[in-house]
CSV table of C-alpha atoms in Angstrom, one decimal:
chain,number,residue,atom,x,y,z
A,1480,UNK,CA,-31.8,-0.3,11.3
A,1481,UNK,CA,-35.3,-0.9,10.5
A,1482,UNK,CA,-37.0,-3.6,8.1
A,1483,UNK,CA,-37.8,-0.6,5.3
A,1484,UNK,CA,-34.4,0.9,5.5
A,1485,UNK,CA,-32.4,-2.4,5.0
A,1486,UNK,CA,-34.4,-3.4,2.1
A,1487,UNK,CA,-33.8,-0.1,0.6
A,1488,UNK,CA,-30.1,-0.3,1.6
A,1489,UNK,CA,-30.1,-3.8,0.0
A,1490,UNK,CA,-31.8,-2.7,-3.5
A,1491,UNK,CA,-29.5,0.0,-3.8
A,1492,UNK,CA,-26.3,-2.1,-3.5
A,1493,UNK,CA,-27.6,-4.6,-6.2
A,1494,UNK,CA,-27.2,-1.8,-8.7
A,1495,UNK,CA,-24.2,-0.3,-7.7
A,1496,UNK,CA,-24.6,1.0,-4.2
A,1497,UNK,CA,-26.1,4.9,-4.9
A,1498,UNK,CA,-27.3,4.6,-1.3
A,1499,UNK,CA,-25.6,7.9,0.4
A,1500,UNK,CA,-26.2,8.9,3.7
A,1501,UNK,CA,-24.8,12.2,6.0
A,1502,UNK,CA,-21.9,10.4,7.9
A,1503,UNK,CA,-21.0,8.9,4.3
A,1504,UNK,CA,-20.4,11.7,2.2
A,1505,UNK,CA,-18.8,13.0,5.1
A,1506,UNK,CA,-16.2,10.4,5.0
A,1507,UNK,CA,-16.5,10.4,0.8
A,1508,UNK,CA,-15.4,14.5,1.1
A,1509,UNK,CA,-12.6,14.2,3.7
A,1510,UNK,CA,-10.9,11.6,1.7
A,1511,UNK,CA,-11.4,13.0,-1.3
A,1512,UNK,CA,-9.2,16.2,-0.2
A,1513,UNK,CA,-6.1,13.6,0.1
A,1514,UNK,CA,-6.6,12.2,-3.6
A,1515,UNK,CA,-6.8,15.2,-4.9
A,1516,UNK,CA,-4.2,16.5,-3.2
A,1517,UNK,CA,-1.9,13.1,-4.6
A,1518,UNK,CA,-3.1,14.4,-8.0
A,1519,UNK,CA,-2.2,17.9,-7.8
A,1520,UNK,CA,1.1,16.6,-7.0
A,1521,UNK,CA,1.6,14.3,-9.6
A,1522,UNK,CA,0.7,16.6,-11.8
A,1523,UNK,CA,3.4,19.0,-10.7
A,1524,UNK,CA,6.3,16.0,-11.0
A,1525,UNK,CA,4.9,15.2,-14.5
A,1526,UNK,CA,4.9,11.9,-13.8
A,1527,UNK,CA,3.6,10.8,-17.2
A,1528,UNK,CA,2.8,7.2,-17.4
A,1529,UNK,CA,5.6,5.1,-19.3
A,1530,UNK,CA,4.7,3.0,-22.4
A,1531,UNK,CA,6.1,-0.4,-23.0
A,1532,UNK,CA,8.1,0.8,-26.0
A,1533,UNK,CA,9.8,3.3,-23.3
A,1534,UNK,CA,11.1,0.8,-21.0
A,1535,UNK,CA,14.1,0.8,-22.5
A,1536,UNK,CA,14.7,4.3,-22.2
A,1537,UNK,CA,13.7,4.2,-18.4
A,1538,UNK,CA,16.5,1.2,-17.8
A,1539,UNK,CA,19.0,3.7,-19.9
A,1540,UNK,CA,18.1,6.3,-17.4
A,1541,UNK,CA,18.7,3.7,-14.4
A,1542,UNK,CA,19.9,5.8,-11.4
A,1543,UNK,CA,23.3,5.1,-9.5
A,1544,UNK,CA,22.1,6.5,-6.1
A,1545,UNK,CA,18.7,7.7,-4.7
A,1546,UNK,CA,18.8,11.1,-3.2
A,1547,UNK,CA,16.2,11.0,-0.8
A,1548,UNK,CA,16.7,11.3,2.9
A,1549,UNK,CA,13.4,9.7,3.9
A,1550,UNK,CA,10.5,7.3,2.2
A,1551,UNK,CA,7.3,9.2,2.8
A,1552,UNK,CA,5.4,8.4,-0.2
A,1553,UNK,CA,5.4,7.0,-3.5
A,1554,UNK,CA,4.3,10.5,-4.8
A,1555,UNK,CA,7.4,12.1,-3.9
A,1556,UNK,CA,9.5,9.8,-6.0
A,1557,UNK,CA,10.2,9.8,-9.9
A,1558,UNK,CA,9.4,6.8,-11.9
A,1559,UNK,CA,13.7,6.1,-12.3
A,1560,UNK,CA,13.9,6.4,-8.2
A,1561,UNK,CA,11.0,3.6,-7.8
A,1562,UNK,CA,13.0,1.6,-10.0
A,1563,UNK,CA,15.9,1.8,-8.8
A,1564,UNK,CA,14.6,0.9,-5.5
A,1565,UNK,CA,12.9,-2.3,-7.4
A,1566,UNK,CA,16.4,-3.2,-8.8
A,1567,UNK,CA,18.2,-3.1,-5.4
A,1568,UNK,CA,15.5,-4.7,-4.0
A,1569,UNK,CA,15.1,-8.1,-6.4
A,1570,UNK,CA,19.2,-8.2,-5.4
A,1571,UNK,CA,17.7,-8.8,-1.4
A,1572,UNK,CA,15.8,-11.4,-2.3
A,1573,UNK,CA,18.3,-13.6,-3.1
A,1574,UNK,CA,20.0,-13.1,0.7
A,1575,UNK,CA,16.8,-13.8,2.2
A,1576,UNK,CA,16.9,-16.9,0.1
A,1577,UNK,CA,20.5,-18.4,1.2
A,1578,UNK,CA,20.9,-20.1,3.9
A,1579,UNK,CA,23.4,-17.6,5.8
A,1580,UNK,CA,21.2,-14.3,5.9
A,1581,UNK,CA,22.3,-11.9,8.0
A,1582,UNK,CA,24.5,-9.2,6.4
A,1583,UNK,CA,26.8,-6.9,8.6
A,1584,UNK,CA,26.5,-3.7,6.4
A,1585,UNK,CA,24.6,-1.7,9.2
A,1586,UNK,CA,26.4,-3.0,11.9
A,1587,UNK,CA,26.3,-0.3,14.8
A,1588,UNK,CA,23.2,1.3,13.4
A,1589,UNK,CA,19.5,1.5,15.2
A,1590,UNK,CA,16.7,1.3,13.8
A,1591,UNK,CA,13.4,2.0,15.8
A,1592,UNK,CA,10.4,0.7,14.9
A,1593,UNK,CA,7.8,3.2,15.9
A,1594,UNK,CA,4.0,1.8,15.7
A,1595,UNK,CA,1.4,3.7,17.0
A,1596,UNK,CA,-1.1,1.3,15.0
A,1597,UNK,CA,-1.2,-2.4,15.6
A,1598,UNK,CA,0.9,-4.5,12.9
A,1599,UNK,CA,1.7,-7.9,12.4
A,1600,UNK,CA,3.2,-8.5,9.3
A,1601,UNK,CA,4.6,-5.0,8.5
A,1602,UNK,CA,6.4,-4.9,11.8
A,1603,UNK,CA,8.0,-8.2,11.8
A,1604,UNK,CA,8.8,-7.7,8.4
A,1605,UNK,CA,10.8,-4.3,9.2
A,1606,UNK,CA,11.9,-5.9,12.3
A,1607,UNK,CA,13.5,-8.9,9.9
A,1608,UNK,CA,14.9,-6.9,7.2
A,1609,UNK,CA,16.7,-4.5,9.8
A,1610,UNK,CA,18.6,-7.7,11.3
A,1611,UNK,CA,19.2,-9.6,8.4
A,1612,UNK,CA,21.9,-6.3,7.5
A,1613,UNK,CA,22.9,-6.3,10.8
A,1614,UNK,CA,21.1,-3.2,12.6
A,1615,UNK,CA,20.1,-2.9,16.1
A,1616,UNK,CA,16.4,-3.0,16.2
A,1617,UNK,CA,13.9,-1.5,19.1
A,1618,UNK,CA,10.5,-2.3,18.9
A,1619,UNK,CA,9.0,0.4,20.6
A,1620,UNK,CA,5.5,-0.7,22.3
A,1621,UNK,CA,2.8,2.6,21.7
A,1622,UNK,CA,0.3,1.1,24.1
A,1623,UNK,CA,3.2,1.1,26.9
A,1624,UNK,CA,4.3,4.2,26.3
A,1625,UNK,CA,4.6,7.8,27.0
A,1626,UNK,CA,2.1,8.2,24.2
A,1627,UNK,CA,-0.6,7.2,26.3
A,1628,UNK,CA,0.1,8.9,28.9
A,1629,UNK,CA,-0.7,12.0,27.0
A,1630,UNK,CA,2.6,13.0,25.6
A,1631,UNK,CA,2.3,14.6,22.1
A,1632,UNK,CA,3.9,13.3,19.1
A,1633,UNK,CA,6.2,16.2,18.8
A,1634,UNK,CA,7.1,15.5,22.3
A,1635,UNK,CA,8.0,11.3,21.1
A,1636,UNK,CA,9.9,12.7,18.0
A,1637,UNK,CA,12.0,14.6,20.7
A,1638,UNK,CA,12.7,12.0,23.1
A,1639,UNK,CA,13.4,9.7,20.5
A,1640,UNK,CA,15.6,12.2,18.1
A,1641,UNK,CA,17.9,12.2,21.3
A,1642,UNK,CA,18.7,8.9,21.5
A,1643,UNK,CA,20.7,9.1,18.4
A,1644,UNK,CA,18.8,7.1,16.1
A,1645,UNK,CA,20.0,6.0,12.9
A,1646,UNK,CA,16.3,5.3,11.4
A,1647,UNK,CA,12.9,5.3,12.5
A,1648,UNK,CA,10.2,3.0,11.0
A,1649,UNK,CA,6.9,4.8,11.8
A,1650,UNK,CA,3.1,3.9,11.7
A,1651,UNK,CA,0.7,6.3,12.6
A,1652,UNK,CA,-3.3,6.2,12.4
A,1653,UNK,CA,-3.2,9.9,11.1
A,1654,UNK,CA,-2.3,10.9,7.4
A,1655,UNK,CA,0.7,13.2,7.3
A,1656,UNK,CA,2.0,12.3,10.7
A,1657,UNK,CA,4.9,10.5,9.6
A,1658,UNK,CA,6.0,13.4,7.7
A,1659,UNK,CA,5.6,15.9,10.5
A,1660,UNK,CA,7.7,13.3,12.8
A,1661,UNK,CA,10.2,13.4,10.1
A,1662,UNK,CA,10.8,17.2,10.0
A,1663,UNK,CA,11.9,17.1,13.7
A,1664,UNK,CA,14.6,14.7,13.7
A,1665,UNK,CA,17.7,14.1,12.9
A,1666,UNK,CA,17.3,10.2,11.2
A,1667,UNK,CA,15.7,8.9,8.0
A,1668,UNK,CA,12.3,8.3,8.5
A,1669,UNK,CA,10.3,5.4,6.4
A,1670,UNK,CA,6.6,5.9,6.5
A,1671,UNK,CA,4.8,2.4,7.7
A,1672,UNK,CA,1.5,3.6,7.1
A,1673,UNK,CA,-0.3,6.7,7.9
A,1674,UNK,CA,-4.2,7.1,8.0
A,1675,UNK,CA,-5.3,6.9,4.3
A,1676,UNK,CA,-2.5,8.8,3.0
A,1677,UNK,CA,0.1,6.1,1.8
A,1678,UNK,CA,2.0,2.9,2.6
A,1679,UNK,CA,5.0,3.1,0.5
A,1680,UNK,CA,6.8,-0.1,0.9
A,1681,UNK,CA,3.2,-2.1,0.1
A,1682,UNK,CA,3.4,-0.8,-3.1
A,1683,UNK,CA,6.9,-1.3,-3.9
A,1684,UNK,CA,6.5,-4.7,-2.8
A,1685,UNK,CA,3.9,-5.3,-4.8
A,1686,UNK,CA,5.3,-4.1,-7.6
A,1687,UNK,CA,8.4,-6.4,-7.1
A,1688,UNK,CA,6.2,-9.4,-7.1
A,1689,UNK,CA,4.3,-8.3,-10.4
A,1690,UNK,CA,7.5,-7.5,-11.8
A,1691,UNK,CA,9.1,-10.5,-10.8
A,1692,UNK,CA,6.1,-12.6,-12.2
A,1693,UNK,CA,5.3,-10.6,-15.6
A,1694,UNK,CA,8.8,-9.0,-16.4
A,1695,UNK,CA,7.3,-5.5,-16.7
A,1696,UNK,CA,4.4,-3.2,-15.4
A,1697,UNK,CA,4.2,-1.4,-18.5
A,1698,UNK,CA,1.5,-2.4,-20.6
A,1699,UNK,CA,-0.7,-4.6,-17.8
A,1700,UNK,CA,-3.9,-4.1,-16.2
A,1701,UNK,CA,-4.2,-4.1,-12.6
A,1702,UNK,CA,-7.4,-4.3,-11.2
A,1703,UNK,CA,-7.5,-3.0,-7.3
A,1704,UNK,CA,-10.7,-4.3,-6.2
A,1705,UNK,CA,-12.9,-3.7,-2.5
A,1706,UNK,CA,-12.2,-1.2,-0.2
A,1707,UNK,CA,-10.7,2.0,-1.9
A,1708,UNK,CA,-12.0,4.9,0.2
A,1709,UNK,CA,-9.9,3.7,3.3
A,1710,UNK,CA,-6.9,2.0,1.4
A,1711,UNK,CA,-3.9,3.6,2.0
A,1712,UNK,CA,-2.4,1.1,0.1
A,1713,UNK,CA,-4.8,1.3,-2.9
A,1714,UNK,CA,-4.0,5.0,-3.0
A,1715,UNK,CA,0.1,4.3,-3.2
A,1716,UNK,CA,0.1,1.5,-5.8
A,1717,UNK,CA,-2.4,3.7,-8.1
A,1718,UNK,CA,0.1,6.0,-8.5
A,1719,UNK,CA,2.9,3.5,-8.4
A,1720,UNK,CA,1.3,1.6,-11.1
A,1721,UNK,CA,0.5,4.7,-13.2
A,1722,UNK,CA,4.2,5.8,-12.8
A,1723,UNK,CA,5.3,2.4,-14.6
A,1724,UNK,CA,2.7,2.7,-16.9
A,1725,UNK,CA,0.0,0.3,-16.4
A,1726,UNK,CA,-3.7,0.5,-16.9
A,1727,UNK,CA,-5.1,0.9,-13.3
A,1728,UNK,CA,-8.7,0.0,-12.8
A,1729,UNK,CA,-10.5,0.3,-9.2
A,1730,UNK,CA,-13.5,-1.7,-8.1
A,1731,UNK,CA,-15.7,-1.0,-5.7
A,1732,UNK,CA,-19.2,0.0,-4.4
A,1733,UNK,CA,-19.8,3.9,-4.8
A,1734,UNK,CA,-19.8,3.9,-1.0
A,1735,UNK,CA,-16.1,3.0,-0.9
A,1736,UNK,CA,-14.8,4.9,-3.3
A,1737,UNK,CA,-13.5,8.4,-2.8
A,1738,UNK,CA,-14.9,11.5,-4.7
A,1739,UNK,CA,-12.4,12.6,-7.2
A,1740,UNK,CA,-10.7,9.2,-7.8
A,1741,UNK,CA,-10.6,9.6,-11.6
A,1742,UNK,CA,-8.3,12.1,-11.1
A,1743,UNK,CA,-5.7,9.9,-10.2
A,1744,UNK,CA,-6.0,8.1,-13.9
A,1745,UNK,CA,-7.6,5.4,-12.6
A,1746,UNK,CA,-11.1,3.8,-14.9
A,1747,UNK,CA,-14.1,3.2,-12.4
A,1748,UNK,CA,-15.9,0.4,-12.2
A,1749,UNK,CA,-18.9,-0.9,-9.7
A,1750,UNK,CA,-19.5,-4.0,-11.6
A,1751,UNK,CA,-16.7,-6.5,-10.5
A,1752,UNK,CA,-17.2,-9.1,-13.7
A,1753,UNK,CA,-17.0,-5.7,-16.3
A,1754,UNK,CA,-14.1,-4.6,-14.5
A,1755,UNK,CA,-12.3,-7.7,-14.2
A,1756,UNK,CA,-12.7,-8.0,-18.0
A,1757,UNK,CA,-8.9,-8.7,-19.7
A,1758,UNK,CA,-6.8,-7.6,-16.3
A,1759,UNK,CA,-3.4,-9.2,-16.0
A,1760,UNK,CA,-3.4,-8.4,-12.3
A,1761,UNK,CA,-6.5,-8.8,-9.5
A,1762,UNK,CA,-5.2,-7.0,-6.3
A,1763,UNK,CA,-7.9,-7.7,-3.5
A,1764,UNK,CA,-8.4,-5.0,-0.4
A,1765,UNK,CA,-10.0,-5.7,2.7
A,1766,UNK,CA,-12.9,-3.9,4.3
A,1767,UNK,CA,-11.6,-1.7,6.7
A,1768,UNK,CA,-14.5,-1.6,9.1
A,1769,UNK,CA,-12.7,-0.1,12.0
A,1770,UNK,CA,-12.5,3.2,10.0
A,1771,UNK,CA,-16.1,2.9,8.4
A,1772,UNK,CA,-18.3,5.7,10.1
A,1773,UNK,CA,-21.9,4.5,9.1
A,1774,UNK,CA,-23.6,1.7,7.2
A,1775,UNK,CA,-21.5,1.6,4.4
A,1776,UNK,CA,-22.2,-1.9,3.2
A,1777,UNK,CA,-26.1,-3.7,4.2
A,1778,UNK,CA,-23.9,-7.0,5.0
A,1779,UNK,CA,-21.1,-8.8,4.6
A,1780,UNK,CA,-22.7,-12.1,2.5
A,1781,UNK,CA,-23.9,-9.7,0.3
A,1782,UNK,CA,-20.7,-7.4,-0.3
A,1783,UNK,CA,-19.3,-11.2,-0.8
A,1784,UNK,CA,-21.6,-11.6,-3.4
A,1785,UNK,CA,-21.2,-8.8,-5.4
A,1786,UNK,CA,-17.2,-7.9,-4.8
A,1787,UNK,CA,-15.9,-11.0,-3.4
A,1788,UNK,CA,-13.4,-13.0,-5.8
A,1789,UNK,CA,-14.2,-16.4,-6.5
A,1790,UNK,CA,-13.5,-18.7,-9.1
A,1791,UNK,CA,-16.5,-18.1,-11.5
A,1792,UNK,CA,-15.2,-14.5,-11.0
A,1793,UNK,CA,-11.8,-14.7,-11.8
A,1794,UNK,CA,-12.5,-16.6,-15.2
A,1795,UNK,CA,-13.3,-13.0,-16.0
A,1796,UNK,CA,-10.0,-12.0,-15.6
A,1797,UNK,CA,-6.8,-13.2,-18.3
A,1798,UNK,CA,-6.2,-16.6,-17.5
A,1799,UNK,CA,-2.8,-16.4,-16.1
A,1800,UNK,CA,-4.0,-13.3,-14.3
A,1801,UNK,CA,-2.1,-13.0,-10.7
A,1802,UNK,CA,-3.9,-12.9,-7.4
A,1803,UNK,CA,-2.7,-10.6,-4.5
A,1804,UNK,CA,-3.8,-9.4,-1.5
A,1805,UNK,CA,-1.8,-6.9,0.8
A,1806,UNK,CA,-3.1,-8.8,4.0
A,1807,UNK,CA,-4.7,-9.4,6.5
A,1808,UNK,CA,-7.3,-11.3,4.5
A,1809,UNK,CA,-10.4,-11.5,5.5
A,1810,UNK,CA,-11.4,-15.0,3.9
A,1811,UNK,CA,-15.0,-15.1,2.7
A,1812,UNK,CA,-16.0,-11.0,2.5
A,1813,UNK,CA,-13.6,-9.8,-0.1
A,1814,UNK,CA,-11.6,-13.3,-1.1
A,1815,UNK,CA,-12.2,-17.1,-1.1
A,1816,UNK,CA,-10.1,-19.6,0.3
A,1817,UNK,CA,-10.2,-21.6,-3.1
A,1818,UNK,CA,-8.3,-18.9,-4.7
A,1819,UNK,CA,-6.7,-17.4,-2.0
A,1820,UNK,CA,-4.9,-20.4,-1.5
A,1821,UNK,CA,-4.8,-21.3,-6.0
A,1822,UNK,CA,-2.2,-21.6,-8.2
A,1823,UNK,CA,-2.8,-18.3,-9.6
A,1824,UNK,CA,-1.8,-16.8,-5.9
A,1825,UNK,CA,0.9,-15.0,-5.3
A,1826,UNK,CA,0.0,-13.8,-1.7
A,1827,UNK,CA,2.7,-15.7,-0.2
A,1828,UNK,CA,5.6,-14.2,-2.3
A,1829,UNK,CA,4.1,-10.8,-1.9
A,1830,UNK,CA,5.4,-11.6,1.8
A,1831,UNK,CA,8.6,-12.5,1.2
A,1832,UNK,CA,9.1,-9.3,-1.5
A,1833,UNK,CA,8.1,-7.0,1.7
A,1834,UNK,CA,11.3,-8.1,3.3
A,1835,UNK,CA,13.3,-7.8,0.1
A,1836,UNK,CA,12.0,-4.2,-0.6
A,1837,UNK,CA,12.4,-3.1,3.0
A,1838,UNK,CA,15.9,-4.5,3.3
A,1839,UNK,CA,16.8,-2.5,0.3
A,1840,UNK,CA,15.1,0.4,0.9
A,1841,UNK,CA,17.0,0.7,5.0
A,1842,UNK,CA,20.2,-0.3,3.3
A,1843,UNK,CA,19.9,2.7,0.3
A,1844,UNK,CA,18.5,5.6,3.5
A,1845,UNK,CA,21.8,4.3,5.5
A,1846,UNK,CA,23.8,4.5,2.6
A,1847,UNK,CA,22.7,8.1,2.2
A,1848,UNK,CA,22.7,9.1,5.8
A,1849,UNK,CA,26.7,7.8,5.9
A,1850,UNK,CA,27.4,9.4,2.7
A,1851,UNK,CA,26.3,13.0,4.1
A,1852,UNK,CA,28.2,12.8,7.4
């Protein structure tokens, strides 16, 4: 990139990054087709946003069972099914918490955990939650496999739907792969993660730990701050969040945020201190660089600058505001260590929630699946 051009990239991202080039808009369009999509669908659910003075109606409504088969997406759920999955879920975290944690309620059952995208933390967290109720668990290895030897997905879904599964756990680097594995076998399938479509279990997991903290969702602010246009989490907890009826803001430089976001009921802001302004929640993404096509940011000091949290910057937050970050965190570009690692931090117990919520959420699909034969 030349002297000229970086200078020009630079001035642009001081005042809100307007720089667009070809391979961005690109990107900006074909990600802007899923969001819009999400908000089509909402709209058909009527998922209406809950106000605090209708909480009480929502725990009068509390659900006995949950009817799905599978956990593709927070859109496909009803604001009384994510809460019921919340409720069973704060019940786990107690049995992670006692010193004899393994459970026996899915003895005989096998779960598979299916990642054709590398994972630390959201594998080992499925992996735990599976044996802590007492499930077989297979970690099947992508970059060993079949897959690479050119066999198709359909083909893996096959193979894999004839070894009797009880329950595959599946990541996929493609939106709307999880849900086509899902229609050809016989198991419940919980979507991991695909492309920028949605990560489920983030969100419910983040929701616990808000819950947990704050009592409620209705009635807070969330701010979700960095990159948006990649974030398949980002995309799950906005309409999580609106579902409970919070105030969702999204922060970020016009080159990470997808066209058409507003139509999730989310306000916009490209200034990080005006956004920040009275939020009861700062949720921090990561720059996903290996899915940036282009010259999205000019640097990564200066993204820092503008959309990194740091103390002086979180004083523009409420002062008992709570810090998360899905992980991995990227110390320095979008976070710094200072309040990464602050009181105000609750990165750790957003961890331990994800084994919570995924414990209850396999428990709930395996109580379904025995329930109907």
């Amino acid at each position: 990139m030349g002297l000229g051009r970086t200078i020009k990239l630079r001035n642009e991202f001081a005042i809100g990054f307007k720089f667009s080039e070809k391979s961005s808009t690109t990107l900006f369009q074909r990600h802007a087709n899923l969001f819009e999509t999400s908000s089509i669908h909402l709209r058909k659910r009527i998922f209406a946003p809950i106000r605090t003075s209708d909480m009480n109606t929502l725990e009068n409504a509390a659900l006995s069972s949950f009817g799905q088969k599978h956990l593709l997406g927070i859109a496909e759920l009803s604001p009384q099914e994510i809460q019921f999955l919340l409720d069973r879920a704060n019940e786990a975290v107690s049995v992670s918490r006692q010193r004899e944690k393994k459970k026996s309620v899915l003895r005989g059952r096998t779960q598979i955990n299916l990642f054709f995208e590398a994972s630390t933390r959201t594998q080992s967290s499925f992996e735990l939650a599976g044996k802590r109720l007492g499930a077989d668990v297979m970690n099947m290895s992508v970059s060993s496999s079949s897959v690479k030897k050119g066999e198709t997905l359909i083909d893996t879904a096959m193979t894999l739907n004839a070894m009797q599964p009880d329950l595959l756990v599946v990541r996929h680097q493609s939106a709307g792969a999880v849900e086509l594995l899902a229609n050809k076998v016989g198991c419940s399938v919980i979507n991991a993660g695909d492309g920028a479509h949605e990560h489920p279990t983030q969100a419910l997991l983040d929701a616990l730990t808000i819950q947990r903290s704050k009592n409620s969702i209705a009635g807070l602010t969330v701010a979700i701050c960095g990159d948006i246009l990649h974030s398949r989490v980002a995309r799950s907890n906005i309409i999580l969040l609106n579902a409970l009826g919070a105030r969702v803001k999204v922060i970020a430089p016009s080159t990470l945020l997808p066209a058409g976001i507003d139509r999730l009921g989310v306000e916009v802001y490209r200034d990080m201190n005006e956004g920040l302004k009275d939020c009861d929640v700062v949720m921090m993404l990561r720059l996903q660089r290996e899915r940036m096509t282009g010259a999205l940011i000019p640097s990564i000091r200066e993204y820092f600058h503008f959309y990194g949290l740091d103390a002086k910057r979180l004083e523009c937050a409420k002062p008992d505001a709570l810090v998360m970050h899905p992980g991995p965190m990227n110390r320095g570009v979008e976070i710094a260590s200072e309040i990464a690692d602050g009181p105000q931090s609750v990165i750790e117990t957003q961890v331990e929630m994800g084994v919570a919520v995924r414990m209850a959420v396999i428990e709930i699909l395996m109580e379904n699946r025995g329930s109907n034969g």
